[in-house]
Tab-separated table of C-alpha atoms and ligand atoms in Angstrom:
chain	number	residue	atom	x	y	z
A	1	MET	CA	4.656	7.265	-24.281
A	2	ASN	CA	6.993	6.406	-21.637
A	3	VAL	CA	6.887	8.297	-18.328
A	4	LEU	CA	9.261	8.157	-15.449
A	5	VAL	CA	7.531	8.535	-12.297
A	6	LEU	CA	9.394	9.728	-9.063
A	7	ASN	CA	8.708	9.664	-5.837
A	8	CYS	CA	11.650	11.391	-4.456
A	9	GLY	CA	12.541	11.645	-0.165
A	10	SER	CA	15.195	13.175	1.737
A	11	SER	CA	17.096	10.338	1.577
A	12	SER	CA	15.082	7.918	-0.840
A	13	ILE	CA	13.844	7.930	-4.390
A	14	LYS	CA	11.437	5.545	-5.784
A	15	TYR	CA	11.140	4.971	-9.369
A	16	GLN	CA	8.806	3.081	-11.932
A	17	LEU	CA	9.175	3.883	-15.524
A	18	LEU	CA	5.634	2.953	-16.600
A	19	SER	CA	4.446	2.309	-20.935
A	20	MET	CA	1.459	4.726	-21.231
A	21	ASP	CA	-0.001	3.314	-24.481
A	22	ALA	CA	-3.612	1.492	-24.193
A	23	GLN	CA	-3.055	-0.681	-21.274
A	24	PRO	CA	-0.178	1.267	-19.218
A	25	VAL	CA	2.389	-1.383	-18.266
A	26	ILE	CA	5.162	-0.744	-15.588
A	27	LEU	CA	8.324	-1.555	-17.795
A	28	ALA	CA	10.796	-1.052	-14.608
A	29	LYS	CA	10.906	0.082	-11.377
A	30	GLY	CA	12.786	0.181	-8.311
A	31	ILE	CA	13.754	2.326	-5.082
A	32	VAL	CA	17.189	3.898	-4.552
A	33	GLU	CA	17.616	3.939	-0.828
A	34	LYS	CA	19.815	5.580	1.695
A	35	ILE	CA	21.476	7.824	0.089
A	36	GLY	CA	24.524	10.034	1.632
A	37	LEU	CA	25.190	7.113	3.841
A	38	PRO	CA	28.338	4.950	3.849
A	39	CYS	CA	26.369	1.782	2.500
A	40	GLY	CA	23.538	2.540	-0.343
A	41	ASN	CA	21.030	0.328	-1.730
A	42	PHE	CA	19.606	0.148	-5.320
A	43	THR	CA	16.857	-1.904	-6.360
A	44	TYR	CA	15.541	-2.544	-9.838
A	45	LYS	CA	13.279	-4.902	-10.988
A	46	ALA	CA	12.111	-5.032	-15.230
A	47	GLU	CA	9.149	-6.935	-16.296
A	48	GLY	CA	9.338	-10.225	-16.711
A	49	ARG	CA	12.731	-10.640	-15.089
A	50	ASP	CA	14.237	-10.747	-11.806
A	51	LYS	CA	14.817	-8.429	-9.103
A	52	ILE	CA	18.217	-7.581	-8.509
A	53	ALA	CA	20.011	-5.218	-5.585
A	54	ILE	CA	22.802	-3.583	-5.628
A	55	GLU	CA	24.596	-2.459	-2.118
A	56	GLN	CA	26.457	0.591	-3.167
A	57	PRO	CA	27.527	4.438	-1.720
A	58	ILE	CA	24.985	6.771	-3.218
A	59	ALA	CA	26.348	9.865	-2.411
A	60	ASP	CA	23.538	12.237	-3.459
A	61	HIS	CA	19.839	12.581	-5.389
A	62	SER	CA	22.072	13.505	-8.287
A	63	ILE	CA	24.260	9.855	-8.564
A	64	GLY	CA	20.558	7.875	-7.670
A	65	MET	CA	19.110	9.129	-10.354
A	66	ASP	CA	22.102	8.570	-12.960
A	67	LEU	CA	21.966	5.524	-11.636
A	68	ILE	CA	18.497	4.663	-12.727
A	69	LEU	CA	18.797	6.285	-16.019
A	70	LYS	CA	21.862	4.419	-17.041
A	71	THR	CA	20.351	1.134	-15.604
A	72	LEU	CA	16.932	1.760	-17.436
A	73	VAL	CA	19.219	2.268	-20.598
A	74	ASP	CA	22.055	-1.236	-19.881
A	75	PRO	CA	22.422	-3.038	-22.973
A	76	LYS	CA	21.710	-6.210	-20.759
A	77	LEU	CA	19.231	-4.943	-17.833
A	78	GLY	CA	17.578	-1.866	-19.427
A	79	VAL	CA	14.413	-1.780	-20.793
A	80	LEU	CA	15.228	0.888	-23.089
A	81	SER	CA	17.335	1.984	-26.177
A	82	SER	CA	17.942	5.481	-25.409
A	83	LEU	CA	16.546	7.926	-22.609
A	84	ASN	CA	15.186	9.948	-25.605
A	85	GLU	CA	12.126	6.967	-25.526
A	86	ILE	CA	11.444	9.035	-22.122
A	87	ASN	CA	8.831	11.004	-22.787
A	88	ALA	CA	7.586	12.783	-19.568
A	89	VAL	CA	8.608	12.518	-15.533
A	90	GLY	CA	6.028	12.787	-12.986
A	91	HIS	CA	6.932	13.851	-9.773
A	92	ARG	CA	5.136	12.706	-6.430
A	93	VAL	CA	4.938	15.802	-4.297
A	94	ALA	CA	3.821	16.342	-0.677
A	95	HIS	CA	2.411	19.595	-0.062
A	96	GLY	CA	1.038	21.924	-3.079
A	97	GLY	CA	-0.372	24.444	0.094
A	98	GLU	CA	-2.930	25.946	-1.461
A	99	TYR	CA	-1.375	27.295	-4.675
A	100	PHE	CA	-2.098	23.518	-6.145
A	101	PRO	CA	-5.439	22.672	-6.686
A	102	GLU	CA	-4.427	20.415	-9.354
A	103	SER	CA	-1.198	18.937	-10.985
A	104	VAL	CA	0.745	21.239	-12.713
A	105	LYS	CA	3.886	21.315	-15.034
A	106	ILE	CA	6.226	22.190	-13.803
A	107	ASP	CA	7.742	25.904	-14.909
A	108	LYS	CA	9.760	28.356	-13.147
A	109	GLU	CA	7.015	29.147	-11.271
A	110	ALA	CA	5.658	26.132	-10.311
A	111	LYS	CA	9.317	25.581	-8.668
A	112	ALA	CA	9.643	28.565	-6.779
A	113	LYS	CA	6.132	27.393	-5.146
A	114	ILE	CA	7.152	24.377	-4.638
A	115	LYS	CA	10.234	25.684	-2.805
A	116	ALA	CA	8.458	28.323	-0.446
A	117	LEU	CA	6.217	25.844	0.237
A	118	GLY	CA	9.026	23.401	2.016
A	119	GLU	CA	8.886	26.037	4.875
A	120	ILE	CA	5.422	23.848	5.632
A	121	ALA	CA	7.394	20.695	4.614
A	122	PRO	CA	10.781	20.110	5.369
A	123	LEU	CA	11.464	17.069	5.367
A	124	HIS	CA	9.755	16.569	1.673
A	125	ASN	CA	9.496	19.477	-0.287
A	126	PRO	CA	13.032	20.833	-0.669
A	127	ALA	CA	13.715	16.790	-2.011
A	128	ASN	CA	10.933	16.468	-4.432
A	129	LEU	CA	12.310	19.670	-5.874
A	130	LYS	CA	15.832	18.712	-5.886
A	131	GLY	CA	14.709	15.297	-7.733
A	132	ILE	CA	12.956	17.895	-10.424
A	133	GLU	CA	15.408	19.939	-10.539
A	134	THR	CA	17.838	17.073	-11.112
A	135	MET	CA	15.703	15.641	-13.668
A	136	GLU	CA	15.629	18.978	-15.279
A	137	GLN	CA	19.538	18.719	-15.491
A	138	LEU	CA	19.748	15.280	-16.838
A	139	LEU	CA	16.909	15.673	-19.462
A	140	PRO	CA	16.666	18.900	-20.277
A	141	SER	CA	14.405	18.782	-22.598
A	142	VAL	CA	11.612	16.321	-21.129
A	143	PRO	CA	8.543	17.914	-19.773
A	144	GLN	CA	7.897	17.178	-16.030
A	145	VAL	CA	5.138	17.415	-14.046
A	146	ALA	CA	3.853	17.670	-10.581
A	147	VAL	CA	1.390	15.481	-8.980
A	148	PHE	CA	0.365	16.877	-5.094
A	149	ASP	CA	-0.503	14.338	-2.119
A	150	THR	CA	-2.317	17.644	-0.708
A	151	SER	CA	-4.600	18.757	-4.455
A	152	PHE	CA	-7.594	16.618	-3.570
A	153	HIS	CA	-8.400	18.284	-0.452
A	154	GLN	CA	-8.645	21.917	-1.554
A	155	THR	CA	-12.098	21.711	-1.646
A	156	LEU	CA	-12.789	20.963	2.256
A	157	PRO	CA	-14.867	24.227	3.284
A	158	LYS	CA	-13.398	26.378	5.370
A	159	LYS	CA	-15.348	25.150	8.679
A	160	ALA	CA	-13.591	21.737	8.345
A	161	TYR	CA	-9.608	23.187	7.731
A	162	ILE	CA	-9.328	25.915	10.444
A	163	TYR	CA	-7.976	25.056	13.027
A	164	GLY	CA	-9.055	26.670	16.725
A	165	ILE	CA	-6.080	28.392	17.210
A	166	PRO	CA	-5.291	32.163	16.716
A	167	TYR	CA	-6.408	33.431	13.236
A	168	GLU	CA	-3.735	35.079	12.788
A	169	TYR	CA	-1.683	31.514	12.326
A	170	TYR	CA	-3.394	30.580	9.544
A	171	GLU	CA	-2.950	34.377	8.046
A	172	LYS	CA	0.716	34.608	9.092
A	173	TYR	CA	1.726	31.006	8.281
A	174	GLY	CA	-0.462	28.845	6.476
A	175	VAL	CA	-1.199	27.026	9.287
A	176	ARG	CA	-4.639	25.117	8.855
A	177	LYS	CA	-5.472	21.391	7.541
A	178	TYR	CA	-4.505	20.320	4.289
A	179	GLY	CA	-4.573	16.685	4.180
A	180	PHE	CA	-2.366	14.515	2.308
A	181	HIS	CA	-2.290	10.882	0.201
A	182	GLY	CA	-5.184	12.915	-2.131
A	183	THR	CA	-4.529	10.707	-5.367
A	184	SER	CA	-5.047	7.451	-3.396
A	185	HIS	CA	-8.368	8.856	-1.969
A	186	LYS	CA	-9.610	10.408	-5.660
A	187	PHE	CA	-8.122	7.150	-7.591
A	188	VAL	CA	-10.230	4.433	-5.445
A	189	ALA	CA	-13.176	6.256	-4.757
A	190	GLU	CA	-13.210	6.931	-9.297
A	191	LYS	CA	-11.748	3.355	-9.511
A	192	ALA	CA	-14.997	1.898	-7.673
A	193	CYS	CA	-17.571	4.170	-8.817
A	194	ASN	CA	-16.458	2.667	-12.432
A	195	LEU	CA	-16.886	-0.838	-11.078
A	196	LEU	CA	-20.328	-0.408	-9.939
A	197	GLY	CA	-21.502	1.881	-12.438
A	198	TRP	CA	-21.969	5.061	-10.429
A	199	ASP	CA	-22.102	8.415	-10.689
A	200	ILE	CA	-20.077	9.633	-8.159
A	201	ARG	CA	-21.334	13.162	-8.553
A	202	ASP	CA	-24.916	11.293	-6.893
A	203	LYS	CA	-22.286	9.382	-4.174
A	204	LYS	CA	-21.436	9.730	-0.495
A	205	ILE	CA	-18.150	7.897	-0.423
A	206	ILE	CA	-15.913	7.134	2.565
A	207	THR	CA	-12.337	6.138	1.802
A	208	CYS	CA	-10.016	4.510	4.163
A	209	HIS	CA	-6.215	4.696	3.361
A	210	LEU	CA	-4.658	2.753	6.026
A	211	GLY	CA	-0.795	1.688	5.422
A	212	ASN	CA	2.494	3.252	7.104
A	213	GLY	CA	0.375	6.484	6.838
A	214	ALA	CA	-3.273	5.878	7.506
A	215	SER	CA	-6.028	9.149	6.569
A	216	ILE	CA	-9.804	8.632	6.212
A	217	THR	CA	-11.487	11.021	3.758
A	218	ALA	CA	-15.150	12.071	3.603
A	219	ILE	CA	-16.272	12.571	-0.141
A	220	ASP	CA	-19.169	14.236	-0.954
A	221	LYS	CA	-20.217	13.858	-4.778
A	222	GLY	CA	-16.784	13.622	-5.870
A	223	LYS	CA	-15.448	16.176	-3.715
A	224	SER	CA	-13.227	15.656	-0.526
A	225	VAL	CA	-15.286	17.383	2.432
A	226	ASP	CA	-12.608	16.536	5.089
A	227	THR	CA	-10.094	14.501	6.025
A	228	SER	CA	-8.104	13.034	8.790
A	229	MET	CA	-4.175	14.163	8.434
A	230	GLY	CA	-3.600	18.045	9.010
A	231	PHE	CA	-1.451	20.563	8.414
A	232	THR	CA	1.065	17.579	8.312
A	233	PRO	CA	0.575	13.968	7.897
A	234	VAL	CA	1.214	13.328	12.264
A	235	ALA	CA	-2.963	14.048	12.513
A	236	GLY	CA	-5.630	11.449	12.718
A	237	LEU	CA	-5.090	8.277	13.078
A	238	VAL	CA	-2.684	6.749	15.071
A	239	MET	CA	-0.472	5.127	12.859
A	240	GLY	CA	2.494	2.644	12.165
A	241	THR	CA	4.927	5.039	14.476
A	242	ARG	CA	3.033	8.450	13.985
A	243	ALA	CA	1.005	9.286	16.918
A	244	GLY	CA	-2.497	10.845	15.385
A	245	ASP	CA	-4.577	13.117	17.202
A	246	LEU	CA	-3.801	13.596	20.737
A	247	ASP	CA	-4.304	15.446	23.519
A	248	LEU	CA	-1.832	18.401	23.086
A	249	GLY	CA	-1.963	19.262	26.826
A	250	ALA	CA	-0.467	15.634	27.381
A	251	LEU	CA	2.247	16.753	25.319
A	252	ILE	CA	3.205	19.452	26.905
A	253	TYR	CA	3.496	17.377	30.003
A	254	ILE	CA	5.756	14.750	28.614
A	255	ALA	CA	7.657	17.265	27.117
A	256	GLN	CA	8.317	18.885	30.610
A	257	LYS	CA	8.304	15.540	32.397
A	258	GLU	CA	11.519	14.174	29.846
A	259	LYS	CA	12.875	17.686	28.917
A	260	LEU	CA	12.505	16.569	24.944
A	261	ASP	CA	13.354	19.550	23.172
A	262	LEU	CA	11.203	20.353	19.911
A	263	ASN	CA	13.237	17.863	17.640
A	264	GLU	CA	12.680	14.839	20.520
A	265	ILE	CA	9.291	16.068	20.421
A	266	ASN	CA	9.114	15.829	16.768
A	267	THR	CA	10.941	12.380	16.941
A	268	LEU	CA	8.640	11.492	19.295
A	269	VAL	CA	4.956	12.143	17.589
A	270	ASN	CA	6.664	10.538	14.129
A	271	LYS	CA	8.656	8.310	14.545
A	272	LYS	CA	8.224	6.277	18.092
A	273	SER	CA	4.352	6.498	18.595
A	274	GLY	CA	1.139	5.012	16.525
A	275	VAL	CA	1.592	0.926	17.073
A	276	GLN	CA	4.774	0.887	17.261
A	277	GLY	CA	4.171	3.023	20.743
A	278	ILE	CA	1.791	1.010	21.530
A	279	SER	CA	3.049	-2.722	21.114
A	280	GLY	CA	7.229	-2.069	21.755
A	281	VAL	CA	6.868	-4.483	18.997
A	282	SER	CA	6.529	-3.461	15.580
A	283	SER	CA	4.584	-1.199	13.324
A	284	ASP	CA	4.105	-3.577	10.905
A	285	PHE	CA	0.584	-4.732	11.087
A	286	ARG	CA	1.956	-8.559	9.725
A	287	GLU	CA	4.462	-8.871	12.596
A	288	LEU	CA	1.665	-7.572	14.983
A	289	THR	CA	-0.404	-10.081	14.149
A	290	THR	CA	1.742	-12.652	14.616
A	291	ALA	CA	2.795	-11.664	18.317
A	292	TRP	CA	-1.391	-10.650	18.465
A	293	GLU	CA	-1.581	-14.468	18.215
A	294	ASN	CA	1.041	-15.350	20.201
A	295	GLY	CA	-0.382	-14.156	23.084
A	296	ASN	CA	1.092	-10.395	23.175
A	297	GLU	CA	-1.173	-8.395	24.806
A	298	ARG	CA	0.110	-5.197	23.601
A	299	ALA	CA	0.085	-5.802	20.084
A	300	GLN	CA	-3.287	-6.842	20.658
A	301	LEU	CA	-4.205	-3.767	22.490
A	302	ALA	CA	-2.355	-1.792	19.529
A	303	LEU	CA	-4.513	-3.567	16.720
A	304	ASP	CA	-7.680	-2.705	19.015
A	305	VAL	CA	-6.724	1.030	19.342
A	306	PHE	CA	-6.662	1.207	14.887
A	307	ALA	CA	-9.591	-0.158	14.641
A	308	TYR	CA	-11.001	1.526	17.010
A	309	HIS	CA	-9.852	5.069	15.431
A	310	VAL	CA	-10.787	3.989	11.834
A	311	LYS	CA	-14.707	3.266	13.087
A	312	GLN	CA	-14.771	6.772	14.749
A	313	TYR	CA	-13.815	8.400	12.058
A	314	ILE	CA	-15.912	6.896	10.168
A	315	GLY	CA	-18.812	7.344	12.296
A	316	ALA	CA	-18.036	10.987	12.322
A	317	TYR	CA	-17.487	11.280	8.687
A	318	ALA	CA	-21.164	9.649	8.247
A	319	ALA	CA	-22.488	12.429	10.268
A	320	ILE	CA	-21.021	14.948	8.306
A	321	LEU	CA	-21.765	13.704	4.881
A	322	ASN	CA	-25.187	13.101	5.985
A	323	GLY	CA	-25.012	9.156	5.215
A	324	VAL	CA	-22.824	6.914	2.967
A	325	ASP	CA	-23.275	5.049	0.354
A	326	LEU	CA	-19.465	3.926	0.188
A	327	VAL	CA	-17.053	2.677	2.747
A	328	ILE	CA	-13.136	1.866	0.779
A	329	PHE	CA	-10.243	0.475	2.526
A	330	THR	CA	-7.301	0.369	0.547
A	331	GLY	CA	-3.291	0.456	1.877
A	332	GLY	CA	-1.574	-1.862	2.413
A	333	ILE	CA	-3.569	-2.368	5.536
A	334	GLY	CA	-6.669	-1.879	4.382
A	335	GLU	CA	-6.374	-4.039	1.144
A	336	ASN	CA	-4.948	-7.403	3.390
A	337	ASP	CA	-5.339	-7.226	6.802
A	338	PHE	CA	-9.317	-9.093	7.262
A	339	TYR	CA	-8.548	-8.646	10.976
A	340	ILE	CA	-8.751	-5.274	10.867
A	341	ARG	CA	-11.340	-5.264	8.670
A	342	GLU	CA	-13.541	-6.637	10.782
A	343	ALA	CA	-12.724	-5.265	13.504
A	344	VAL	CA	-13.298	-2.069	12.053
A	345	CYS	CA	-17.220	-2.799	10.854
A	346	GLU	CA	-18.080	-4.918	14.153
A	347	ASN	CA	-21.329	-3.493	15.436
A	348	MET	CA	-22.186	-1.070	12.459
A	349	GLU	CA	-25.253	-2.758	12.168
A	350	PHE	CA	-27.065	-0.028	12.671
A	351	LEU	CA	-25.733	2.455	10.030
A	352	GLY	CA	-26.053	-0.110	7.158
A	353	ILE	CA	-22.722	-1.561	7.805
A	354	LYS	CA	-22.721	-5.575	7.442
A	355	LEU	CA	-19.328	-7.641	6.551
A	356	ASP	CA	-19.792	-11.185	4.744
A	357	LYS	CA	-17.284	-12.161	6.931
A	358	LYS	CA	-16.167	-15.248	5.188
A	359	ILE	CA	-15.660	-13.021	2.130
A	360	ASN	CA	-13.488	-10.520	4.447
A	361	ALA	CA	-11.369	-13.370	5.382
A	362	VAL	CA	-10.062	-14.716	2.103
A	363	THR	CA	-10.002	-11.041	0.589
A	364	ARG	CA	-6.729	-9.168	0.123
A	365	GLY	CA	-5.531	-7.083	-2.756
A	366	ALA	CA	-7.934	-6.851	-4.898
A	367	ASP	CA	-10.676	-5.585	-5.690
A	368	VAL	CA	-13.954	-6.792	-3.775
A	369	THR	CA	-17.734	-6.382	-2.507
A	370	LEU	CA	-17.036	-7.029	1.763
A	371	SER	CA	-20.572	-6.180	2.289
A	372	THR	CA	-23.211	-8.912	2.280
A	373	PRO	CA	-25.916	-7.677	-0.137
A	374	ASP	CA	-28.485	-6.713	2.133
A	375	ALA	CA	-26.604	-3.764	3.790
A	376	ALA	CA	-27.719	-0.716	2.748
A	377	ILE	CA	-23.700	0.400	2.778
A	378	LYS	CA	-21.520	-0.886	0.679
A	379	VAL	CA	-17.996	-2.179	1.692
A	380	MET	CA	-15.195	-2.769	-1.028
A	381	THR	CA	-11.609	-3.396	-0.650
A	382	ILE	CA	-9.860	-1.447	-3.628
A	383	THR	CA	-6.302	-1.695	-4.720
A	384	THR	CA	-4.539	1.590	-4.935
A	385	ASP	CA	-1.998	2.893	-7.699
A	386	GLU	CA	-0.475	6.165	-6.679
A	387	GLU	CA	2.184	5.876	-9.253
A	388	LEU	CA	-0.869	4.750	-11.910
A	389	VAL	CA	-2.718	8.011	-10.850
A	390	ILE	CA	0.745	10.163	-11.170
A	391	ALA	CA	1.175	8.647	-14.565
A	392	MET	CA	-1.869	9.628	-16.133
A	393	GLU	CA	-1.461	13.046	-14.689
A	394	THR	CA	1.801	13.433	-16.349
A	395	VAL	CA	0.546	12.234	-19.659
A	396	ARG	CA	-2.383	14.509	-19.717
A	397	LEU	CA	-0.681	17.576	-18.470
A	398	SER	CA	2.855	17.162	-20.835
A	399	HIS	CA	1.274	17.863	-23.958
B	223	ADP	P1	3.201	3.210	2.807
B	223	ADP	O1	2.990	2.837	1.833
B	223	ADP	O2	2.263	3.775	3.812
B	223	ADP	O3	4.500	2.753	3.274
B	223	ADP	P2	1.351	0.201	3.036
B	223	ADP	O4	0.422	1.136	1.911
B	223	ADP	O5	2.240	-0.692	1.773
B	223	ADP	O6	2.706	1.973	3.488
B	223	ADP	O7	1.244	-0.827	4.199
B	223	ADP	C1	1.798	-1.539	4.822
B	223	ADP	C2	1.720	-1.944	6.148
B	223	ADP	O8	0.522	-2.771	4.982
B	223	ADP	C3	2.051	-2.845	6.784
B	223	ADP	O9	1.513	-2.262	8.304
B	223	ADP	C4	2.491	-4.233	6.020
B	223	ADP	O10	2.213	-5.252	7.615
B	223	ADP	C5	0.687	-3.740	6.126
B	223	ADP	N1	-0.037	-5.197	4.752
B	223	ADP	C6	0.716	-5.622	4.277
B	223	ADP	N2	0.880	-6.467	3.747
B	223	ADP	C7	-0.478	-6.726	4.377
B	223	ADP	C8	-0.583	-8.431	4.938
B	223	ADP	N3	-1.319	-9.649	4.163
B	223	ADP	N4	-1.500	-8.575	5.822
B	223	ADP	C9	-1.504	-7.719	7.089
B	223	ADP	N5	-0.986	-6.372	6.970
B	223	ADP	C10	-0.315	-6.473	6.024
């Protein structure tokens, strides 16, 4: 069975075509970028072949998707002989609100709810829905499934998701913590338990998904009980360009001083803040590390602040869970950046965290135990694969 996985943003479409028979295999993948701009980008990489990149204007999502489908069946470049070989389509959908504690097969009702949630996720859900509707037109008889970033966190207890603001805003507008990256947190926790031969139902796990967007989740007996992102992904950790937790009074003060309107505040906290804002160098951790090695003090400060916040959340979630069995690092930074992992785990022996620094220093993009054998808490890097989760969910629900 072949599954096309789509992640539609407001101006981009990431795609992967996977064969899900026996062992999953990625047949082709790529990205359509800068949709609607004068100069669009299309990349395509078929299994075992070189990546190709084409620059051409891509006016809208439907033209972008058409390009993807045509390339997949192209006599020279393609990996399929006909579109009939696509058996299902899985969509990453950012916000499932309280409607979707699980992935869902797309029907009229699901689309109406995803649309309604565009109110609280205006940057993501409308683009996700556009992806679904376009695919319905292009592949009318193929089942489609939506997998939500928020679903895994629907098990949070109410005391963890209610904000300290008038309750009416929860009732009227659904303002509460939802959390994101759910597919990744769930996937790496389950994968680690499988590798260790553990039953997740006995375990307390803290998962650190550290990428451009970053979040931490406390998992008790396989269920998310708290997570660092909130009503939107801007909450929690300092990230690449997002501010994370912030004194709201400070924001009001800056807005008054700089005479910022709401759009500008939005841009400030989502696009200009985080390690980019602190360092003035980059949001990319590789570039920050290079700058730090060259003596840039603010790049070092940005890395220190990031590691400090991750450490704070691990401490907080250890308290919430009443102990921890396993801490997992994943995402581009979590899987690769040994400096950050070392800085996070430093001086945590009191809790039972002790890294083998030599193993840590050479571990990149692999499933590896980093803690010393005598440490009370296991620390691991686990590679995440959100597309695979979406494909597996799509297989499960599309029959
Ligand atoms: P997202 O999926 O949220 O866009 P990723 O999970 O791909 O982000 O993570 C991107 C981040 O991971 C970037 O800051 C990048 O610098 C960092 N990263 C990737 N590889 C490495 C590496 N080898 N060493 C340090 N950081 C890395």
